[in-house]
Short mmCIF file of C-alpha atoms in Angstrom, two decimals:
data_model
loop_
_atom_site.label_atom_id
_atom_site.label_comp_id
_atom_site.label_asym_id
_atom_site.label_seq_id
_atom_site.Cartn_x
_atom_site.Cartn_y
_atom_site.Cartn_z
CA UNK A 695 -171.29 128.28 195.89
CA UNK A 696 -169.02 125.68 195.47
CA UNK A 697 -165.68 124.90 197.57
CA UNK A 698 -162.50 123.63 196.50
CA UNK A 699 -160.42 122.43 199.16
CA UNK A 700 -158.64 119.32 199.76
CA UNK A 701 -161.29 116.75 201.68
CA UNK A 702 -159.81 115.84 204.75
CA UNK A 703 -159.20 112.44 205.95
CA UNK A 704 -162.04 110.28 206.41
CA UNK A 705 -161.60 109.73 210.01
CA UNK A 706 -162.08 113.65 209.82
CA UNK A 707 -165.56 112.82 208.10
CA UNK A 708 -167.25 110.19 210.16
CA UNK A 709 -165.82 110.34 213.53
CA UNK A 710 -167.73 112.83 216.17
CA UNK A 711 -165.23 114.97 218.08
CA UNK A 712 -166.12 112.59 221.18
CA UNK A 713 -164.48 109.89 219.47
CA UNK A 714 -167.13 108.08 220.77
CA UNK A 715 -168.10 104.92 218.76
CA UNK A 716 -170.80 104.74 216.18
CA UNK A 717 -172.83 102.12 214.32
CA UNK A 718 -171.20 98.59 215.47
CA UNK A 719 -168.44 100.50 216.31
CA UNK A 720 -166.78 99.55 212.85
CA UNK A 721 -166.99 102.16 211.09
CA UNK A 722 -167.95 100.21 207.84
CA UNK A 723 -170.34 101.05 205.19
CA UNK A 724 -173.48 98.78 206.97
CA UNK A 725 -176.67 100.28 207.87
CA UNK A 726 -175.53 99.88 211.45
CA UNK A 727 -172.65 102.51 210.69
CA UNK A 728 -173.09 104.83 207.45
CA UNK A 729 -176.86 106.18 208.36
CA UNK A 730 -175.02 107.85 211.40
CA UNK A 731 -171.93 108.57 209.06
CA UNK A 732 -170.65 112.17 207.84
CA UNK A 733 -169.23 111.54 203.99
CA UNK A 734 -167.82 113.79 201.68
CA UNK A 735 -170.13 113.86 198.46
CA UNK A 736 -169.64 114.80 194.99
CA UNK A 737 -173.01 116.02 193.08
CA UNK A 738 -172.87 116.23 189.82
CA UNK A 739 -175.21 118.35 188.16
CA UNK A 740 -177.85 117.97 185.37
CA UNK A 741 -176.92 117.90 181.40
CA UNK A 742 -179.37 120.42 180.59
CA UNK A 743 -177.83 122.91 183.15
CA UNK A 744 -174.09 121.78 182.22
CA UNK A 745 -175.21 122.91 178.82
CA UNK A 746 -176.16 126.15 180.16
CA UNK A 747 -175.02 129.08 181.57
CA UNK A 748 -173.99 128.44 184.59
CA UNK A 749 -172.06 131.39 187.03
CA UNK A 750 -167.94 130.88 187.28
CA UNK A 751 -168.34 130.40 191.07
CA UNK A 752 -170.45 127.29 190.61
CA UNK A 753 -167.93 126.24 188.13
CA UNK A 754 -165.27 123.47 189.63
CA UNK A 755 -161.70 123.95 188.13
CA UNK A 756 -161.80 121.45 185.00
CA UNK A 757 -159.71 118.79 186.79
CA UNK A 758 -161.09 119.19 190.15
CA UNK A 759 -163.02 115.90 190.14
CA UNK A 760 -160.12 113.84 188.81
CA UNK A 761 -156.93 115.10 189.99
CA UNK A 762 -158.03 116.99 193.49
CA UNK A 763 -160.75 114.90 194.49
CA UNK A 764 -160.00 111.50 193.43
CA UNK A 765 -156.49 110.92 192.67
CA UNK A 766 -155.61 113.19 195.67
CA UNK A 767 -157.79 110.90 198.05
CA UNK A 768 -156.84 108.30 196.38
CA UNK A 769 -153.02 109.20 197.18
CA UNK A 770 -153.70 109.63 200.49
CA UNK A 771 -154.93 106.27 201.05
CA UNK A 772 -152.06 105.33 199.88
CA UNK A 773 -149.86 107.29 202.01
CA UNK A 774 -151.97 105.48 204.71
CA UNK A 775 -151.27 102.23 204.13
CA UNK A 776 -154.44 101.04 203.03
CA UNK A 777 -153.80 98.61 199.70
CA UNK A 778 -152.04 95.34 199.98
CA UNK A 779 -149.25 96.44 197.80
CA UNK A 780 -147.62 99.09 195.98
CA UNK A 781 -149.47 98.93 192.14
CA UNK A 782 -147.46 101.83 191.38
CA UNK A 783 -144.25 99.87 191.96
CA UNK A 784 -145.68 97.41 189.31
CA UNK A 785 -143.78 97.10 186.14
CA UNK A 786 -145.68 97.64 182.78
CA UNK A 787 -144.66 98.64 178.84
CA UNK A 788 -146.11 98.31 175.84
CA UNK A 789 -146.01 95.44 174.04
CA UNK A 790 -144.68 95.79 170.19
CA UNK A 791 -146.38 95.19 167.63
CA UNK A 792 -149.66 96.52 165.66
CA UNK A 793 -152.19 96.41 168.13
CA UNK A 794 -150.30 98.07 171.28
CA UNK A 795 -150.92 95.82 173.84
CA UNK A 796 -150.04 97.13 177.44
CA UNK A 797 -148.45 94.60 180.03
CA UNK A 798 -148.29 94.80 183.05
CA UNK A 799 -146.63 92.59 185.98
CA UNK A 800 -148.99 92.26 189.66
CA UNK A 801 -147.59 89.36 191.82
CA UNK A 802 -149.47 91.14 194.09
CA UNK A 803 -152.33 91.31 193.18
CA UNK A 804 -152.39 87.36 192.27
CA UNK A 805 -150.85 86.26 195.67
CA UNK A 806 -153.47 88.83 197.17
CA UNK A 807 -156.69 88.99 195.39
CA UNK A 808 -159.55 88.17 197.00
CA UNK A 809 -160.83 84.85 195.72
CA UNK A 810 -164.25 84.59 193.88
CA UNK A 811 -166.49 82.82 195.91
CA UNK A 812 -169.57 81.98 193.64
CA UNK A 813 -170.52 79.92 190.60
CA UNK A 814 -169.26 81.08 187.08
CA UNK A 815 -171.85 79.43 185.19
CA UNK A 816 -174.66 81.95 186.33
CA UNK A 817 -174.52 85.63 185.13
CA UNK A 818 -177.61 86.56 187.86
CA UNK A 819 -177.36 85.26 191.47
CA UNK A 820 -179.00 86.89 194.24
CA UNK A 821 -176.92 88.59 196.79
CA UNK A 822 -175.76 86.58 200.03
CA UNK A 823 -174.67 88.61 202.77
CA UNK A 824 -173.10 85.51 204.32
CA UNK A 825 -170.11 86.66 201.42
CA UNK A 826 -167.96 89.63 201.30
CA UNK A 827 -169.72 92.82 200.03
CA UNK A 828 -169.06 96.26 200.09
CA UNK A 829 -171.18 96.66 203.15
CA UNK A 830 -168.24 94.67 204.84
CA UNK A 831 -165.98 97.74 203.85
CA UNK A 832 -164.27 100.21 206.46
CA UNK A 833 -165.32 103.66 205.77
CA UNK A 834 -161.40 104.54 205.33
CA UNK A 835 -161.67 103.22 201.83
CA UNK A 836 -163.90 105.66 200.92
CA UNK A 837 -163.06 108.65 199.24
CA UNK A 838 -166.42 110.26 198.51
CA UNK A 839 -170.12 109.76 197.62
CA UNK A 840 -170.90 110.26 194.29
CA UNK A 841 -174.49 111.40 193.47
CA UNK A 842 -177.07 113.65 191.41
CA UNK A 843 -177.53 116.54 192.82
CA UNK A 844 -180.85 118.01 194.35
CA UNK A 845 -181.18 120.85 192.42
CA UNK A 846 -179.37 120.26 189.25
CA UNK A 847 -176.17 122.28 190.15
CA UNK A 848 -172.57 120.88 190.67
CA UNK A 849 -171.86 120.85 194.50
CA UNK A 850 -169.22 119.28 196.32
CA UNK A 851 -169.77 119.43 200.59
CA UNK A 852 -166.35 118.13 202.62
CA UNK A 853 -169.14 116.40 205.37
CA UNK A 854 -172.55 115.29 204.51
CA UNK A 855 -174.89 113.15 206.56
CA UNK A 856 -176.52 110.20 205.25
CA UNK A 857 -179.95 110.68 205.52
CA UNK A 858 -181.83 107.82 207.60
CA UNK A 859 -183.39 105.59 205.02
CA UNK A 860 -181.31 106.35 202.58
CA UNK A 861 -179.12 104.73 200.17
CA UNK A 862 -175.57 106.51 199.03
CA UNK A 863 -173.35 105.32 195.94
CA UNK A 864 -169.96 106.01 197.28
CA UNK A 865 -166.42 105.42 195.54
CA UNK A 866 -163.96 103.84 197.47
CA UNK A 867 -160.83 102.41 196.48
CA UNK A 868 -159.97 98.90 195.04
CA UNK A 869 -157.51 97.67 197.93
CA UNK A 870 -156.13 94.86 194.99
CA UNK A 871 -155.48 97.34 192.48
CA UNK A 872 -154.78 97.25 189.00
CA UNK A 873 -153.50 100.27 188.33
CA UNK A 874 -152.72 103.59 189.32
CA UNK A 875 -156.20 105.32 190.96
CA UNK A 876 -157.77 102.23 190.92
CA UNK A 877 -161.75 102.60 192.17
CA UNK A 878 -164.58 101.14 192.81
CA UNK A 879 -168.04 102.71 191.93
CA UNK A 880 -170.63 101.13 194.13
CA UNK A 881 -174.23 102.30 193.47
CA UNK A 882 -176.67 102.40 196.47
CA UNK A 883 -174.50 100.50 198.74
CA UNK A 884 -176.96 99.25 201.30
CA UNK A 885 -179.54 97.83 198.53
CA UNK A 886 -177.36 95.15 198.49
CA UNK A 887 -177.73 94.88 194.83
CA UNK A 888 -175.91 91.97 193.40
CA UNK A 889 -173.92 91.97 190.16
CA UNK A 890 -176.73 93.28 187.96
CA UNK A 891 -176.96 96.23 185.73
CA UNK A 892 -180.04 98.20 185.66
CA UNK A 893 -180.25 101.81 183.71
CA UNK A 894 -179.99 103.65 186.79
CA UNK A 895 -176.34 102.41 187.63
CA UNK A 896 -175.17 102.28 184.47
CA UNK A 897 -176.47 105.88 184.23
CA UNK A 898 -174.52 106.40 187.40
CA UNK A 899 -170.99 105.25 186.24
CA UNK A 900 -171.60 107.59 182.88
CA UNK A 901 -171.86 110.38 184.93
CA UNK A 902 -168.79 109.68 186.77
CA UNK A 903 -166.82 109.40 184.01
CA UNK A 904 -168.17 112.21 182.24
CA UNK A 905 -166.95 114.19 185.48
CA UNK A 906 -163.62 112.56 185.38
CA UNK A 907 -163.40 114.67 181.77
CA UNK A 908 -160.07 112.85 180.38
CA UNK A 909 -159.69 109.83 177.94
CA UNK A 910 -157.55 108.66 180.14
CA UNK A 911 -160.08 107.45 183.38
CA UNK A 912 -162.39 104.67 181.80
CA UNK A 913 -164.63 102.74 183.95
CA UNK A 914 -165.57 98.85 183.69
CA UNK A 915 -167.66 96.36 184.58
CA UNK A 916 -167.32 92.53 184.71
CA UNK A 917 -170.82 90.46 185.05
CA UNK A 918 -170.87 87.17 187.13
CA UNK A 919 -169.51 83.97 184.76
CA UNK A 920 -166.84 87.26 183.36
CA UNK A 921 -164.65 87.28 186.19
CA UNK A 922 -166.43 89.45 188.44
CA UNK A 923 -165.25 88.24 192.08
CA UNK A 924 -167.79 89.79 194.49
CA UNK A 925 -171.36 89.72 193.69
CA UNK A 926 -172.51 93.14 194.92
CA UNK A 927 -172.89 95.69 192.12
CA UNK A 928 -170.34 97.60 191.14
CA UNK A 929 -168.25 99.18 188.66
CA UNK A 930 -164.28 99.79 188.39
CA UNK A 931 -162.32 102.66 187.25
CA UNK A 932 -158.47 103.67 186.86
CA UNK A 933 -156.76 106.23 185.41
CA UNK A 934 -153.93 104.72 182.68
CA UNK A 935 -152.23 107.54 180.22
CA UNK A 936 -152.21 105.10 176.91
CA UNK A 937 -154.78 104.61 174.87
CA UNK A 938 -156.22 100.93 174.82
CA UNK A 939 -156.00 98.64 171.69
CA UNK A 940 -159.52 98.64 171.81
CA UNK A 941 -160.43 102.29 171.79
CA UNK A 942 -158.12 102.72 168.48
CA UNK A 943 -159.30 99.22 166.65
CA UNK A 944 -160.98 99.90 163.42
CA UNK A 945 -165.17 99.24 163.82
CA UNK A 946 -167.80 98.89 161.29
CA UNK A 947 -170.88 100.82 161.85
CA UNK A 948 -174.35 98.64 162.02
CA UNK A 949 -177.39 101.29 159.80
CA UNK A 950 -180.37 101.10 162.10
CA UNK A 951 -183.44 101.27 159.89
CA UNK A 952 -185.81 101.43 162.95
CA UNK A 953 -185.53 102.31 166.49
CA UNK A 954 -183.21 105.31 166.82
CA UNK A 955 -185.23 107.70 165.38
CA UNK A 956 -185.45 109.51 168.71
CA UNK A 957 -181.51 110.15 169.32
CA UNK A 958 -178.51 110.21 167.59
CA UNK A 959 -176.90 106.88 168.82
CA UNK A 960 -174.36 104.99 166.45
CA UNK A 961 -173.68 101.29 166.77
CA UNK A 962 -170.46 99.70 165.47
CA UNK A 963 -169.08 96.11 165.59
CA UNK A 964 -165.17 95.86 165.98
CA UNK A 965 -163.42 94.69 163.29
CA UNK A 966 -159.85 92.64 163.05
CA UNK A 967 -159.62 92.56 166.87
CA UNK A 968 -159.34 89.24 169.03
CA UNK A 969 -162.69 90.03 170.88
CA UNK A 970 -165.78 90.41 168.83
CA UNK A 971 -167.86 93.09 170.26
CA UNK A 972 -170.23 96.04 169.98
CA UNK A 973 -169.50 99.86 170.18
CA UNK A 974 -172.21 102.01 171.23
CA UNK A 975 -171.50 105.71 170.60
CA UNK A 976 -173.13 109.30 170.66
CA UNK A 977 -176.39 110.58 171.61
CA UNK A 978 -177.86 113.42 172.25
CA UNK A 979 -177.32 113.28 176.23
CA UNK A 980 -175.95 110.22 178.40
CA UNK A 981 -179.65 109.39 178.91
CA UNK A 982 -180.35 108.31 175.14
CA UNK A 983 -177.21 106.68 175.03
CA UNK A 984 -177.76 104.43 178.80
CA UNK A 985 -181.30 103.96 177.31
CA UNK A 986 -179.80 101.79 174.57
CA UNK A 987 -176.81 99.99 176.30
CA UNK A 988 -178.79 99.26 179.11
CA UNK A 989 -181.62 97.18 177.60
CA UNK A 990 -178.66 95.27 175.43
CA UNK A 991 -176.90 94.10 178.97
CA UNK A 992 -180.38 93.38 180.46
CA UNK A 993 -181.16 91.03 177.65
CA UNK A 994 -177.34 89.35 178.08
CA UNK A 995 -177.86 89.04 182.13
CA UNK A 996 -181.35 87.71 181.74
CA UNK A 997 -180.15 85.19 178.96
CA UNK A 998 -177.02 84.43 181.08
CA UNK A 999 -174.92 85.26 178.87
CA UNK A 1000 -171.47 86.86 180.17
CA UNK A 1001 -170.38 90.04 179.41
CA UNK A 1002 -168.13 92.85 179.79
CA UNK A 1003 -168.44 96.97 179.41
CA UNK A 1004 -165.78 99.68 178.77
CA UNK A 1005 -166.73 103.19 179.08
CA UNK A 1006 -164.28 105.23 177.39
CA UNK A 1007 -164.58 108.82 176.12
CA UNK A 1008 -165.41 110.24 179.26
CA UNK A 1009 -168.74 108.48 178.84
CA UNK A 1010 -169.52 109.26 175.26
CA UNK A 1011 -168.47 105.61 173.88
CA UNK A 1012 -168.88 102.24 175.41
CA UNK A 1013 -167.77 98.64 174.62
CA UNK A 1014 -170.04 95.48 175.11
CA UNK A 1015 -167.81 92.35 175.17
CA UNK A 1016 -170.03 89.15 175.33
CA UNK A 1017 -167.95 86.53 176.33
CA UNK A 1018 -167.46 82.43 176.60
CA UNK A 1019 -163.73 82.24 178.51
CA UNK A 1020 -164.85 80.57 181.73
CA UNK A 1021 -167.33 77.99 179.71
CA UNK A 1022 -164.34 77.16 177.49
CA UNK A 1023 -162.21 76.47 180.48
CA UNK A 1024 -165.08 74.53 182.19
CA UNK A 1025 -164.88 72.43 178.93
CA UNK A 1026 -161.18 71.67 178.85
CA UNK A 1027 -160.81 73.72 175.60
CA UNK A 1028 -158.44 76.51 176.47
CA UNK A 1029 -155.04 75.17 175.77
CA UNK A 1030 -152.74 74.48 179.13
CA UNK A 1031 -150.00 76.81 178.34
CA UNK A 1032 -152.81 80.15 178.21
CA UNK A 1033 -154.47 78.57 181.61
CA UNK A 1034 -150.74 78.05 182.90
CA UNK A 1035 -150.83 82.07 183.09
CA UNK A 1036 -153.67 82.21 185.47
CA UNK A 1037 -155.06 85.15 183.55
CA UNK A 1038 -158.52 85.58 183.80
CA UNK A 1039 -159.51 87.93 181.04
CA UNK A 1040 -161.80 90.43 182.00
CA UNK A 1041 -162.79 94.10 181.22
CA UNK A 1042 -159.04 95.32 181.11
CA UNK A 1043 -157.82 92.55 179.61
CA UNK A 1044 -160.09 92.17 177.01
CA UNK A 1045 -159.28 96.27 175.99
CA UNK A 1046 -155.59 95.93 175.59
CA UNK A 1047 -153.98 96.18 179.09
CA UNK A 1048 -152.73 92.97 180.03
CA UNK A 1049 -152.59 92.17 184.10
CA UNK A 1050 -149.76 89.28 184.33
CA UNK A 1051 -149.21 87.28 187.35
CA UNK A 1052 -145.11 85.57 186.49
CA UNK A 1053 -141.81 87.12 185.74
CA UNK A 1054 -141.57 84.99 183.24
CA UNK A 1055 -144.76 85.75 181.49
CA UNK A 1056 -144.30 89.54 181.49
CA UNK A 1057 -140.80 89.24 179.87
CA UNK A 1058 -141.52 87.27 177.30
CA UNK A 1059 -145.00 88.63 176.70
CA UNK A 1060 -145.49 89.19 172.62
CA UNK A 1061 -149.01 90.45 170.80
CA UNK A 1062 -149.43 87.26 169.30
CA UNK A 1063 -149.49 85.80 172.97
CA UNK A 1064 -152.15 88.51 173.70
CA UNK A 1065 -153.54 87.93 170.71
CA UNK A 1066 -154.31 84.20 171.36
CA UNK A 1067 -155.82 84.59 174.63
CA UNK A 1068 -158.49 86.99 173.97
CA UNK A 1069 -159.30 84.94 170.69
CA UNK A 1070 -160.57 82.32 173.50
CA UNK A 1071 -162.84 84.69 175.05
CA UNK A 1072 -164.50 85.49 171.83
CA UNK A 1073 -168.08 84.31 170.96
CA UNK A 1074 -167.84 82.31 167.57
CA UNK A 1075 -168.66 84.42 164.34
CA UNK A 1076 -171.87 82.95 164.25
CA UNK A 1077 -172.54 82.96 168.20
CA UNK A 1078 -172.21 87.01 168.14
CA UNK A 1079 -174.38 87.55 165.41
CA UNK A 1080 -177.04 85.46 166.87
CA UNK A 1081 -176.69 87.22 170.43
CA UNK A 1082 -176.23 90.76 168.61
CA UNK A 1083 -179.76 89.96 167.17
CA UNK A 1084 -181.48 89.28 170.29
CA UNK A 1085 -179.67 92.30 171.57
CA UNK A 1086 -181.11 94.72 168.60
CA UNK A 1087 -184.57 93.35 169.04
CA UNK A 1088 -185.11 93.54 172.55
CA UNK A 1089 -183.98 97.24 171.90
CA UNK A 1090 -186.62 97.32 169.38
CA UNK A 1091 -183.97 97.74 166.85
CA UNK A 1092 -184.32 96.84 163.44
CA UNK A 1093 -180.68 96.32 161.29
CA UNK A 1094 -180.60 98.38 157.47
CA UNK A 1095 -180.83 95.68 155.19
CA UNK A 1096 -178.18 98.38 152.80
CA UNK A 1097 -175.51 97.52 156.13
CA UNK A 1098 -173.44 95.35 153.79
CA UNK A 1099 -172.85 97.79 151.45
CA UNK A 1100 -172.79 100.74 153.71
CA UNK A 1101 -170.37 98.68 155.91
CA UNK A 1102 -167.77 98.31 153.13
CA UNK A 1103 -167.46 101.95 152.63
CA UNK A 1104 -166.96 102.14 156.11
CA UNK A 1105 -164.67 99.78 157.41
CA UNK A 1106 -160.96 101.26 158.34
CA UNK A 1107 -162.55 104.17 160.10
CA UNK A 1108 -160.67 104.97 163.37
CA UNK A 1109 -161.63 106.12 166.59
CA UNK A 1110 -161.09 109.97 167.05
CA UNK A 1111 -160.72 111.36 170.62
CA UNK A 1112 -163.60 113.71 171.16
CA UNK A 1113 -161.39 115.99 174.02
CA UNK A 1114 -158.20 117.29 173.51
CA UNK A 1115 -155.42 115.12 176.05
CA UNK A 1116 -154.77 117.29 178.52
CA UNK A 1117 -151.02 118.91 178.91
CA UNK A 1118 -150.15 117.76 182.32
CA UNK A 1119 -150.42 114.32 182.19
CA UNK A 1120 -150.33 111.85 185.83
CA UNK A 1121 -147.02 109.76 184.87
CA UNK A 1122 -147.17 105.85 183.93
CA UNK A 1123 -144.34 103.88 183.28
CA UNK A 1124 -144.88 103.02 179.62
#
């Protein structure tokens, strides 16, 4: 049966009533700490038994996961202090024009950022534990682990041990945040993976926001040489009550003559936005639709080329954003007065919400400002279709050669929620 309760506070979770020291004494998320650690932990359960029928006691309230477990710990890591400034103080509005660009000003966050401390040029580096990780973390940042669970049901426990040997994906939150819930996904934490997607994390991060249930809680991931900063795998989430430019641009869908036979998975390229990029959509279960976005980002890491993913939809649709913005600024070809903004355009960037550093730049922020910096961290017309082939045939996908045709029809179709927007809504200064 599951409970519903409020977790309490992590020193609750992980201390022994001694208040004896474990670990190193720390309390971080090292093998010398979290094997002797008591976590909360989140288990989600299996699609085929979501699907099913499954008793109302086992049944979590429908915004349990978001608004009790995460946003409530995520408030009371707030209330504790924990994140170098107030991102809820932050100003932000939407920008006018056609596209709906959101802006929002973070001094903070520039002035206290953690700096990136590895090459930009390389999309896979191997992990050095000489540089900050997650490992490195205190275990108040955590709010819960986040895993499948054993026997396919939903369970939630306040205090679970982490088994010896043992590798937990936790969530804890980003202490530089963005925006409001602002949280880090980290798969298998003491793998040490670096910045590298495989199917089983990006798996992961589908789940969680699948679990998160809104249209409203997206998740994202940077690569190395995309403005990732730490190179220990990871994804981000936040929870922003606007729909991004990206999730409402119009898209063009790609006919797959070969190679999605198997599963109902739709491809789409964007069309008229600054970013050229793919949309991957459908399915018949998260696993056909990781299956396919998966090998795409494995063929852009191994080919080192940069990239970006937004998972919207509550996991149903997701964004690939290959990228050249660091190369062009290697180059000298990004003009002074867009570098002059010290905007690095990643995931949330590149989907509408703009993260500015100066007064100056928020106030007189415009869309064709917006519009000119993400035009930088396009690939070339010709550059994308090159890389979107190698994509489609290391997928084993073979294009329609009718897409032309079929594309015309198409083009000027919008993107439809697939959930209803929930009544209460967490307030955002928009």
């Amino acid at each position: 049966m599951l409970t519903i309760k409020r977790v309490p506070t992590v020193v609750s979770n992980y201390q022994e009533d001694s208040g004896e020291p474990l670990g190193c004494g720390r309390n971080c998320l090292g093998k010398c700490c979290l094997p002797v650690s008591k976590l909360p932990l989140f288990a989600f359960g299996s699609e085929t038994l979501r699907a099913g029928s499954v008793p109302d006691d086992e049944k979590p309230p429908a915004d349990f996961f978001l608004n009790t477990l995460l946003i409530g710990q995520w408030e009371d890591r707030m209330s504790r202090g924990l994140f170098r400034y107030d991102v809820t103080a932050c100003e932000t509005k939407v920008i006018p024009g056609e596209q709906g660009f959101i802006a929002q000003l973070n001094e903070g966050r520039h002035l206290k950022k953690r700096p990136t401390e590895f090459r930009v040029d390389r999309v896979l580096q191997p992990f050095d534990p000489k540089k900050f990780n997650f490992t490195k973390v205190g275990q108040e940042e955590v709010l819960f682990r986040f895993e499948a669970s054993k026997d396919g049901k939903i369970q939630f426990l306040e205090k679970a041990f982490v088994e010896e040997n043992y590798s937990p994906s936790v969530v804890a939150i980003n202490v530089s945040p963005i925006e409001y819930g602002h949280v880090l996904l980290i798969p298998r934490v003491l793998e040490c993976l670096p910045q590298r997607i495989d199917l089983d994390s990006l798996l992961l991060a589908l789940h969680m926001a699948e679990e998160a249930a809104s249209p409203y809680f997206r998740l994202g991931y940077n690569s190395l040489g995309a403005f990732a900063t730490i190179n220990h795998l990871h994804f981000q989430a936040y929870y922003l009550s606007v729909p991004f430019p990206v999730e409402k641009a119009l898209t063009r869908r790609i006919l797959i003559a070969k190679g999605l036979e198997k599963n109902s998975v739709k491809i789409s390229k964007l069309v008229n936005y600054p970013v050229r990029g793919l949309v991957y959509e459908g399915g018949d279960n998260l696993q056909d639709l990781a299956n396919v976005v998966a090998t795409s980002c494995i063929w852009l890491q191994d080919n080192n080329v940069p990239f970006n993913i937004l998972i919207s939809d509550s996991g149903r649709r997701i964004f690939i954003f290959p990228q050249c913005y660091a190369e062009k600024q290697a180059l000298g070809e990004v003009a002074q007065e867009l570098l002059d903004t010290q905007v690095n355009p990643a995931v949330w960037e590149i989907s509408g919400h703009m993260v500015l550093k100066r007064k100056e730049d928020y106030n007189n922020a415009s869309e064709d400002y917006a519009w000119r910096l993400l035009a930088e961290v396009s690939l070339s017309d010709d550059r994308f279709e090159e890389v979107k082939a190698y994509i489609f045939e290391a997928a084993g996908l073979v294009e329609s050669k009718e897409n032309e045709a079929e594309a015309n029809e198409n083009d000027g179709a919008t993107y439809q929620q697939s959930q209803p927007i929930p009544a209460a809504q967490i307030p955002v200064d928009v």
